[in-house]
């Protein structure tokens, strides 16, 4: 219930409402699936921004199996999704 409530809050408030790159990326995917391209792009841009800051600060360390959830992985996936969204227009 807590995860759903957080997601609904983010969907209503937008990507600027989070300071977590993983949440911003996940929100972008939600918007992408709903054909909200502009909002998806903003969320992916926010994810890249937040991940870059986390990387500069040393990031969160996780096992290599979970690389995609590190700031580096989130940034790479968000850039890929952003490029895809912009090319698909």
PDB file of N, CA and C in Angstrom:
ATOM      1  N   UNK A   1       0.820  -1.188   0.000  1.00  0.00           N
ATOM      2  CA  UNK A   1       0.000   0.000   0.000  1.00  0.00           C
ATOM      3  C   UNK A   1       0.866   1.254   0.000  1.00  0.00           C
ATOM      4  N   UNK A   2       1.983   1.203   0.702  1.00  0.00           N
ATOM      5  CA  UNK A   2       2.869   2.360   0.784  1.00  0.00           C
ATOM      6  C   UNK A   2       3.491   2.698  -0.560  1.00  0.00           C
ATOM      7  N   UNK A   3       3.885   1.686  -1.310  1.00  0.00           N
ATOM      8  CA  UNK A   3       4.485   1.894  -2.621  1.00  0.00           C
ATOM      9  C   UNK A   3       3.477   2.504  -3.591  1.00  0.00           C
ATOM     10  N   UNK A   4       2.258   1.994  -3.560  1.00  0.00           N
ATOM     11  CA  UNK A   4       1.199   2.531  -4.417  1.00  0.00           C
ATOM     12  C   UNK A   4       0.904   3.978  -4.064  1.00  0.00           C
ATOM     13  N   UNK A   5       0.841   4.274  -2.775  1.00  0.00           N
ATOM     14  CA  UNK A   5       0.582   5.649  -2.337  1.00  0.00           C
ATOM     15  C   UNK A   5       1.694   6.579  -2.811  1.00  0.00           C
ATOM     16  N   UNK A   6       2.935   6.138  -2.712  1.00  0.00           N
ATOM     17  CA  UNK A   6       4.064   6.956  -3.155  1.00  0.00           C
ATOM     18  C   UNK A   6       3.988   7.190  -4.661  1.00  0.00           C
ATOM     19  N   UNK A   7       3.682   6.146  -5.410  1.00  0.00           N
ATOM     20  CA  UNK A   7       3.574   6.275  -6.857  1.00  0.00           C
ATOM     21  C   UNK A   7       2.465   7.252  -7.239  1.00  0.00           C
ATOM     22  N   UNK A   8       1.323   7.143  -6.592  1.00  0.00           N
ATOM     23  CA  UNK A   8       0.216   8.062  -6.881  1.00  0.00           C
ATOM     24  C   UNK A   8       0.593   9.505  -6.555  1.00  0.00           C
ATOM     25  N   UNK A   9       1.325   9.688  -5.466  1.00  0.00           N
ATOM     26  CA  UNK A   9       1.799  11.024  -5.102  1.00  0.00           C
ATOM     27  C   UNK A   9       2.716  11.571  -6.184  1.00  0.00           C
ATOM     28  N   UNK A  10       3.642  10.745  -6.655  1.00  0.00           N
ATOM     29  CA  UNK A  10       4.575  11.186  -7.689  1.00  0.00           C
ATOM     30  C   UNK A  10       3.867  11.461  -9.011  1.00  0.00           C
ATOM     31  N   UNK A  11       2.922  10.607  -9.381  1.00  0.00           N
ATOM     32  CA  UNK A  11       2.184  10.816 -10.624  1.00  0.00           C
ATOM     33  C   UNK A  11       1.446  12.148 -10.576  1.00  0.00           C
ATOM     34  N   UNK A  12       0.879  12.467  -9.440  1.00  0.00           N
ATOM     35  CA  UNK A  12       0.153  13.739  -9.286  1.00  0.00           C
ATOM     36  C   UNK A  12       1.088  14.944  -9.252  1.00  0.00           C
ATOM     37  N   UNK A  13       2.197  14.812  -8.533  1.00  0.00           N
ATOM     38  CA  UNK A  13       3.092  15.946  -8.312  1.00  0.00           C
ATOM     39  C   UNK A  13       4.147  16.117  -9.409  1.00  0.00           C
ATOM     40  N   UNK A  14       4.494  15.042 -10.085  1.00  0.00           N
ATOM     41  CA  UNK A  14       5.504  15.103 -11.133  1.00  0.00           C
ATOM     42  C   UNK A  14       6.903  14.788 -10.642  1.00  0.00           C
ATOM     43  N   UNK A  15       7.826  14.728 -11.572  1.00  0.00           N
ATOM     44  CA  UNK A  15       9.201  14.308 -11.290  1.00  0.00           C
ATOM     45  C   UNK A  15       9.944  15.238 -10.343  1.00  0.00           C
ATOM     46  N   UNK A  16       9.550  16.485 -10.292  1.00  0.00           N
ATOM     47  CA  UNK A  16      10.220  17.430  -9.399  1.00  0.00           C
ATOM     48  C   UNK A  16       9.971  17.114  -7.928  1.00  0.00           C
ATOM     49  N   UNK A  17       8.998  16.248  -7.656  1.00  0.00           N
ATOM     50  CA  UNK A  17       8.634  15.914  -6.276  1.00  0.00           C
ATOM     51  C   UNK A  17       9.552  14.872  -5.646  1.00  0.00           C
ATOM     52  N   UNK A  18      10.504  14.347  -6.408  1.00  0.00           N
ATOM     53  CA  UNK A  18      11.400  13.338  -5.843  1.00  0.00           C
ATOM     54  C   UNK A  18      12.850  13.777  -5.925  1.00  0.00           C
ATOM     55  N   UNK A  19      13.630  13.316  -4.961  1.00  0.00           N
ATOM     56  CA  UNK A  19      15.075  13.524  -4.948  1.00  0.00           C
ATOM     57  C   UNK A  19      15.804  12.196  -5.086  1.00  0.00           C
ATOM     58  N   UNK A  20      15.115  11.191  -5.614  1.00  0.00           N
ATOM     59  CA  UNK A  20      15.687   9.855  -5.775  1.00  0.00           C
ATOM     60  C   UNK A  20      15.664   9.479  -7.255  1.00  0.00           C
ATOM     61  N   UNK A  21      16.837   9.172  -7.798  1.00  0.00           N
ATOM     62  CA  UNK A  21      16.936   8.855  -9.218  1.00  0.00           C
ATOM     63  C   UNK A  21      16.115   7.627  -9.614  1.00  0.00           C
ATOM     64  N   UNK A  22      15.999   6.666  -8.704  1.00  0.00           N
ATOM     65  CA  UNK A  22      15.223   5.459  -9.009  1.00  0.00           C
ATOM     66  C   UNK A  22      13.741   5.774  -9.128  1.00  0.00           C
ATOM     67  N   UNK A  23      13.239   6.627  -8.241  1.00  0.00           N
ATOM     68  CA  UNK A  23      11.832   7.033  -8.315  1.00  0.00           C
ATOM     69  C   UNK A  23      11.561   7.829  -9.585  1.00  0.00           C
ATOM     70  N   UNK A  24      12.467   8.729  -9.935  1.00  0.00           N
ATOM     71  CA  UNK A  24      12.278   9.538 -11.139  1.00  0.00           C
ATOM     72  C   UNK A  24      12.254   8.653 -12.384  1.00  0.00           C
ATOM     73  N   UNK A  25      13.157   7.681 -12.431  1.00  0.00           N
ATOM     74  CA  UNK A  25      13.196   6.761 -13.577  1.00  0.00           C
ATOM     75  C   UNK A  25      11.909   5.933 -13.644  1.00  0.00           C
ATOM     76  N   UNK A  26      11.483   5.383 -12.515  1.00  0.00           N
ATOM     77  CA  UNK A  26      10.257   4.581 -12.479  1.00  0.00           C
ATOM     78  C   UNK A  26       9.044   5.425 -12.893  1.00  0.00           C
ATOM     79  N   UNK A  27       9.009   6.674 -12.458  1.00  0.00           N
ATOM     80  CA  UNK A  27       7.919   7.564 -12.833  1.00  0.00           C
ATOM     81  C   UNK A  27       7.928   7.806 -14.342  1.00  0.00           C
ATOM     82  N   UNK A  28       9.103   7.971 -14.913  1.00  0.00           N
ATOM     83  CA  UNK A  28       9.205   8.128 -16.360  1.00  0.00           C
ATOM     84  C   UNK A  28       8.641   6.932 -17.103  1.00  0.00           C
ATOM     85  N   UNK A  29       8.914   5.747 -16.589  1.00  0.00           N
ATOM     86  CA  UNK A  29       8.374   4.534 -17.216  1.00  0.00           C
ATOM     87  C   UNK A  29       6.848   4.497 -17.120  1.00  0.00           C
ATOM     88  N   UNK A  30       6.301   4.931 -15.996  1.00  0.00           N
ATOM     89  CA  UNK A  30       4.839   4.978 -15.831  1.00  0.00           C
ATOM     90  C   UNK A  30       4.241   5.948 -16.851  1.00  0.00           C
ATOM     91  N   UNK A  31       4.820   7.135 -16.940  1.00  0.00           N
ATOM     92  CA  UNK A  31       4.334   8.122 -17.896  1.00  0.00           C
ATOM     93  C   UNK A  31       4.473   7.608 -19.335  1.00  0.00           C
ATOM     94  N   UNK A  32       5.583   6.938 -19.610  1.00  0.00           N
ATOM     95  CA  UNK A  32       5.826   6.394 -20.944  1.00  0.00           C
ATOM     96  C   UNK A  32       4.727   5.407 -21.339  1.00  0.00           C
ATOM     97  N   UNK A  33       4.367   4.548 -20.418  1.00  0.00           N
ATOM     98  CA  UNK A  33       3.316   3.560 -20.680  1.00  0.00           C
ATOM     99  C   UNK A  33       1.951   4.208 -20.861  1.00  0.00           C
ATOM    100  N   UNK A  34       1.776   5.391 -20.284  1.00  0.00           N
ATOM    101  CA  UNK A  34       0.499   6.111 -20.392  1.00  0.00           C
ATOM    102  C   UNK A  34       0.500   7.079 -21.582  1.00  0.00           C
ATOM    103  N   UNK A  35       1.521   7.002 -22.419  1.00  0.00           N
ATOM    104  CA  UNK A  35       1.662   7.898 -23.574  1.00  0.00           C
ATOM    105  C   UNK A  35       1.708   9.373 -23.189  1.00  0.00           C
ATOM    106  N   UNK A  36       2.276   9.656 -22.044  1.00  0.00           N
ATOM    107  CA  UNK A  36       2.504  11.027 -21.582  1.00  0.00           C
ATOM    108  C   UNK A  36       3.967  11.373 -21.865  1.00  0.00           C
ATOM    109  N   UNK A  37       4.303  11.541 -23.145  1.00  0.00           N
ATOM    110  CA  UNK A  37       5.692  11.679 -23.571  1.00  0.00           C
ATOM    111  C   UNK A  37       6.410  12.852 -22.912  1.00  0.00           C
ATOM    112  N   UNK A  38       5.777  13.990 -22.851  1.00  0.00           N
ATOM    113  CA  UNK A  38       6.414  15.163 -22.240  1.00  0.00           C
ATOM    114  C   UNK A  38       6.755  14.942 -20.780  1.00  0.00           C
ATOM    115  N   UNK A  39       5.814  14.368 -20.053  1.00  0.00           N
ATOM    116  CA  UNK A  39       6.050  14.085 -18.636  1.00  0.00           C
ATOM    117  C   UNK A  39       7.109  13.004 -18.478  1.00  0.00           C
ATOM    118  N   UNK A  40       7.098  12.014 -19.375  1.00  0.00           N
ATOM    119  CA  UNK A  40       8.110  10.952 -19.326  1.00  0.00           C
ATOM    120  C   UNK A  40       9.500  11.535 -19.550  1.00  0.00           C
ATOM    121  N   UNK A  41       9.629  12.399 -20.545  1.00  0.00           N
ATOM    122  CA  UNK A  41      10.924  13.027 -20.818  1.00  0.00           C
ATOM    123  C   UNK A  41      11.420  13.814 -19.610  1.00  0.00           C
ATOM    124  N   UNK A  42      10.522  14.574 -18.996  1.00  0.00           N
ATOM    125  CA  UNK A  42      10.912  15.354 -17.816  1.00  0.00           C
ATOM    126  C   UNK A  42      11.379  14.426 -16.686  1.00  0.00           C
ATOM    127  N   UNK A  43      10.673  13.329 -16.483  1.00  0.00           N
ATOM    128  CA  UNK A  43      11.051  12.386 -15.422  1.00  0.00           C
ATOM    129  C   UNK A  43      12.402  11.745 -15.726  1.00  0.00           C
ATOM    130  N   UNK A  44      12.649  11.374 -16.990  1.00  0.00           N
ATOM    131  CA  UNK A  44      13.940  10.783 -17.350  1.00  0.00           C
ATOM    132  C   UNK A  44      15.066  11.809 -17.210  1.00  0.00           C
ATOM    133  N   UNK A  45      14.797  13.049 -17.588  1.00  0.00           N
ATOM    134  CA  UNK A  45      15.799  14.103 -17.401  1.00  0.00           C
ATOM    135  C   UNK A  45      16.115  14.284 -15.918  1.00  0.00           C
ATOM    136  N   UNK A  46      15.085  14.239 -15.101  1.00  0.00           N
ATOM    137  CA  UNK A  46      15.277  14.355 -13.645  1.00  0.00           C
ATOM    138  C   UNK A  46      16.094  13.183 -13.121  1.00  0.00           C
ATOM    139  N   UNK A  47      15.824  11.987 -13.637  1.00  0.00           N
ATOM    140  CA  UNK A  47      16.579  10.798 -13.216  1.00  0.00           C
ATOM    141  C   UNK A  47      18.053  10.942 -13.575  1.00  0.00           C
ATOM    142  N   UNK A  48      18.341  11.430 -14.779  1.00  0.00           N
ATOM    143  CA  UNK A  48      19.735  11.644 -15.199  1.00  0.00           C
ATOM    144  C   UNK A  48      20.399  12.662 -14.288  1.00  0.00           C
ATOM    145  N   UNK A  49      19.714  13.750 -14.010  1.00  0.00           N
ATOM    146  CA  UNK A  49      20.242  14.801 -13.136  1.00  0.00           C
ATOM    147  C   UNK A  49      20.556  14.259 -11.741  1.00  0.00           C
ATOM    148  N   UNK A  50      19.601  13.562 -11.152  1.00  0.00           N
ATOM    149  CA  UNK A  50      19.784  13.030  -9.804  1.00  0.00           C
ATOM    150  C   UNK A  50      20.859  11.946  -9.757  1.00  0.00           C
ATOM    151  N   UNK A  51      20.903  11.101 -10.781  1.00  0.00           N
ATOM    152  CA  UNK A  51      21.919  10.043 -10.825  1.00  0.00           C
ATOM    153  C   UNK A  51      23.308  10.651 -10.964  1.00  0.00           C
ATOM    154  N   UNK A  52      23.430  11.694 -11.766  1.00  0.00           N
ATOM    155  CA  UNK A  52      24.727  12.360 -11.934  1.00  0.00           C
ATOM    156  C   UNK A  52      25.222  12.942 -10.609  1.00  0.00           C
ATOM    157  N   UNK A  53      24.321  13.533  -9.860  1.00  0.00           N
ATOM    158  CA  UNK A  53      24.684  14.068  -8.540  1.00  0.00           C
ATOM    159  C   UNK A  53      25.118  12.931  -7.611  1.00  0.00           C
ATOM    160  N   UNK A  54      24.377  11.836  -7.629  1.00  0.00           N
ATOM    161  CA  UNK A  54      24.721  10.694  -6.770  1.00  0.00           C
ATOM    162  C   UNK A  54      26.082  10.116  -7.143  1.00  0.00           C
ATOM    163  N   UNK A  55      26.372  10.060  -8.438  1.00  0.00           N
ATOM    164  CA  UNK A  55      27.665   9.545  -8.893  1.00  0.00           C
ATOM    165  C   UNK A  55      28.790  10.456  -8.408  1.00  0.00           C
ATOM    166  N   UNK A  56      28.594  11.757  -8.522  1.00  0.00           N
ATOM    167  CA  UNK A  56      29.606  12.712  -8.061  1.00  0.00           C
ATOM    168  C   UNK A  56      29.874  12.571  -6.569  1.00  0.00           C
ATOM    169  N   UNK A  57      28.852  12.219  -5.819  1.00  0.00           N
ATOM    170  CA  UNK A  57      28.987  12.064  -4.363  1.00  0.00           C
ATOM    171  C   UNK A  57      29.480  10.679  -3.965  1.00  0.00           C
ATOM    172  N   UNK A  58      29.693   9.813  -4.934  1.00  0.00           N
ATOM    173  CA  UNK A  58      30.174   8.473  -4.624  1.00  0.00           C
ATOM    174  C   UNK A  58      29.116   7.412  -4.801  1.00  0.00           C
ATOM    175  N   UNK A  59      27.871   7.797  -4.976  1.00  0.00           N
ATOM    176  CA  UNK A  59      26.790   6.848  -5.262  1.00  0.00           C
ATOM    177  C   UNK A  59      26.561   5.819  -4.177  1.00  0.00           C
ATOM    178  N   UNK A  60      25.538   5.040  -4.381  1.00  0.00           N
ATOM    179  CA  UNK A  60      25.238   3.929  -3.483  1.00  0.00           C
ATOM    180  C   UNK A  60      25.874   2.678  -4.053  1.00  0.00           C
ATOM    181  N   UNK A  61      26.533   1.934  -3.259  1.00  0.00           N
ATOM    182  CA  UNK A  61      27.181   0.705  -3.719  1.00  0.00           C
ATOM    183  C   UNK A  61      26.218  -0.460  -3.601  1.00  0.00           C
ATOM    184  N   UNK A  62      26.119  -1.247  -4.666  1.00  0.00           N
ATOM    185  CA  UNK A  62      25.272  -2.436  -4.685  1.00  0.00           C
ATOM    186  C   UNK A  62      26.021  -3.545  -5.400  1.00  0.00           C
ATOM    187  N   UNK A  63      25.628  -4.783  -5.176  1.00  0.00           N
ATOM    188  CA  UNK A  63      26.272  -5.886  -5.890  1.00  0.00           C
ATOM    189  C   UNK A  63      26.126  -5.709  -7.405  1.00  0.00           C
ATOM    190  N   UNK A  64      27.069  -6.256  -8.162  1.00  0.00           N
ATOM    191  CA  UNK A  64      27.061  -6.080  -9.612  1.00  0.00           C
ATOM    192  C   UNK A  64      25.800  -6.634 -10.262  1.00  0.00           C
ATOM    193  N   UNK A  65      25.161  -7.608  -9.637  1.00  0.00           N
ATOM    194  CA  UNK A  65      23.918  -8.162 -10.175  1.00  0.00           C
ATOM    195  C   UNK A  65      22.845  -7.079 -10.247  1.00  0.00           C
ATOM    196  N   UNK A  66      22.911  -6.126  -9.360  1.00  0.00           N
ATOM    197  CA  UNK A  66      21.914  -5.064  -9.294  1.00  0.00           C
ATOM    198  C   UNK A  66      22.461  -3.762  -9.881  1.00  0.00           C
ATOM    199  N   UNK A  67      23.400  -3.850 -10.817  1.00  0.00           N
ATOM    200  CA  UNK A  67      24.031  -2.654 -11.364  1.00  0.00           C
ATOM    201  C   UNK A  67      23.006  -1.660 -11.879  1.00  0.00           C
ATOM    202  N   UNK A  68      21.945  -2.149 -12.508  1.00  0.00           N
ATOM    203  CA  UNK A  68      20.950  -1.259 -13.095  1.00  0.00           C
ATOM    204  C   UNK A  68      20.343  -0.320 -12.050  1.00  0.00           C
ATOM    205  N   UNK A  69      20.371  -0.695 -10.780  1.00  0.00           N
ATOM    206  CA  UNK A  69      19.793   0.161  -9.735  1.00  0.00           C
ATOM    207  C   UNK A  69      20.823   1.041  -9.053  1.00  0.00           C
ATOM    208  N   UNK A  70      22.059   1.044  -9.562  1.00  0.00           N
ATOM    209  CA  UNK A  70      23.056   1.998  -9.075  1.00  0.00           C
ATOM    210  C   UNK A  70      22.830   3.318  -9.787  1.00  0.00           C
ATOM    211  N   UNK A  71      23.369   4.402  -9.276  1.00  0.00           N
ATOM    212  CA  UNK A  71      23.220   5.665  -9.995  1.00  0.00           C
ATOM    213  C   UNK A  71      23.722   5.580 -11.446  1.00  0.00           C
ATOM    214  N   UNK A  72      24.816   4.856 -11.672  1.00  0.00           N
ATOM    215  CA  UNK A  72      25.346   4.708 -13.029  1.00  0.00           C
ATOM    216  C   UNK A  72      24.354   3.968 -13.926  1.00  0.00           C
ATOM    217  N   UNK A  73      23.759   2.914 -13.404  1.00  0.00           N
ATOM    218  CA  UNK A  73      22.780   2.147 -14.164  1.00  0.00           C
ATOM    219  C   UNK A  73      21.523   2.940 -14.446  1.00  0.00           C
ATOM    220  N   UNK A  74      21.042   3.661 -13.448  1.00  0.00           N
ATOM    221  CA  UNK A  74      19.846   4.490 -13.622  1.00  0.00           C
ATOM    222  C   UNK A  74      20.108   5.561 -14.666  1.00  0.00           C
ATOM    223  N   UNK A  75      21.283   6.200 -14.582  1.00  0.00           N
ATOM    224  CA  UNK A  75      21.603   7.245 -15.556  1.00  0.00           C
ATOM    225  C   UNK A  75      21.633   6.670 -16.971  1.00  0.00           C
ATOM    226  N   UNK A  76      22.270   5.535 -17.140  1.00  0.00           N
ATOM    227  CA  UNK A  76      22.342   4.907 -18.466  1.00  0.00           C
ATOM    228  C   UNK A  76      20.952   4.555 -18.990  1.00  0.00           C
ATOM    229  N   UNK A  77      20.123   3.957 -18.159  1.00  0.00           N
ATOM    230  CA  UNK A  77      18.767   3.589 -18.585  1.00  0.00           C
ATOM    231  C   UNK A  77      17.903   4.807 -18.866  1.00  0.00           C
ATOM    232  N   UNK A  78      18.047   5.849 -18.054  1.00  0.00           N
ATOM    233  CA  UNK A  78      17.258   7.064 -18.263  1.00  0.00           C
ATOM    234  C   UNK A  78      17.665   7.770 -19.553  1.00  0.00           C
ATOM    235  N   UNK A  79      18.962   7.794 -19.863  1.00  0.00           N
ATOM    236  CA  UNK A  79      19.420   8.386 -21.120  1.00  0.00           C
ATOM    237  C   UNK A  79      18.882   7.580 -22.299  1.00  0.00           C
ATOM    238  N   UNK A  80      18.913   6.261 -22.196  1.00  0.00           N
ATOM    239  CA  UNK A  80      18.379   5.406 -23.252  1.00  0.00           C
ATOM    240  C   UNK A  80      16.891   5.667 -23.453  1.00  0.00           C
ATOM    241  N   UNK A  81      16.129   5.706 -22.365  1.00  0.00           N
ATOM    242  CA  UNK A  81      14.690   5.940 -22.447  1.00  0.00           C
ATOM    243  C   UNK A  81      14.385   7.323 -22.983  1.00  0.00           C
ATOM    244  N   UNK A  82      15.152   8.317 -22.574  1.00  0.00           N
ATOM    245  CA  UNK A  82      14.958   9.682 -23.052  1.00  0.00           C
ATOM    246  C   UNK A  82      15.211   9.756 -24.560  1.00  0.00           C
ATOM    247  N   UNK A  83      16.287   9.126 -25.016  1.00  0.00           N
ATOM    248  CA  UNK A  83      16.579   9.099 -26.450  1.00  0.00           C
ATOM    249  C   UNK A  83      15.473   8.410 -27.225  1.00  0.00           C
ATOM    250  N   UNK A  84      15.006   7.305 -26.695  1.00  0.00           N
ATOM    251  CA  UNK A  84      13.927   6.563 -27.340  1.00  0.00           C
ATOM    252  C   UNK A  84      12.659   7.400 -27.425  1.00  0.00           C
ATOM    253  N   UNK A  85      12.322   8.090 -26.343  1.00  0.00           N
ATOM    254  CA  UNK A  85      11.118   8.925 -26.315  1.00  0.00           C
ATOM    255  C   UNK A  85      11.223  10.067 -27.325  1.00  0.00           C
ATOM    256  N   UNK A  86      12.395  10.662 -27.413  1.00  0.00           N
ATOM    257  CA  UNK A  86      12.575  11.792 -28.333  1.00  0.00           C
ATOM    258  C   UNK A  86      12.594  11.348 -29.790  1.00  0.00           C
ATOM    259  N   UNK A  87      13.129  10.174 -30.058  1.00  0.00           N
ATOM    260  CA  UNK A  87      13.152   9.666 -31.442  1.00  0.00           C
ATOM    261  C   UNK A  87      11.787   9.178 -31.884  1.00  0.00           C
ATOM    262  N   UNK A  88      10.958   8.791 -30.923  1.00  0.00           N
ATOM    263  CA  UNK A  88       9.641   8.249 -31.230  1.00  0.00           C
ATOM    264  C   UNK A  88       8.588   9.295 -31.503  1.00  0.00           C
ATOM    265  N   UNK A  89       8.927  10.546 -31.336  1.00  0.00           N
ATOM    266  CA  UNK A  89       7.935  11.616 -31.546  1.00  0.00           C
ATOM    267  C   UNK A  89       7.493  11.689 -32.968  1.00  0.00           C
TER     268      UNK A  89
END
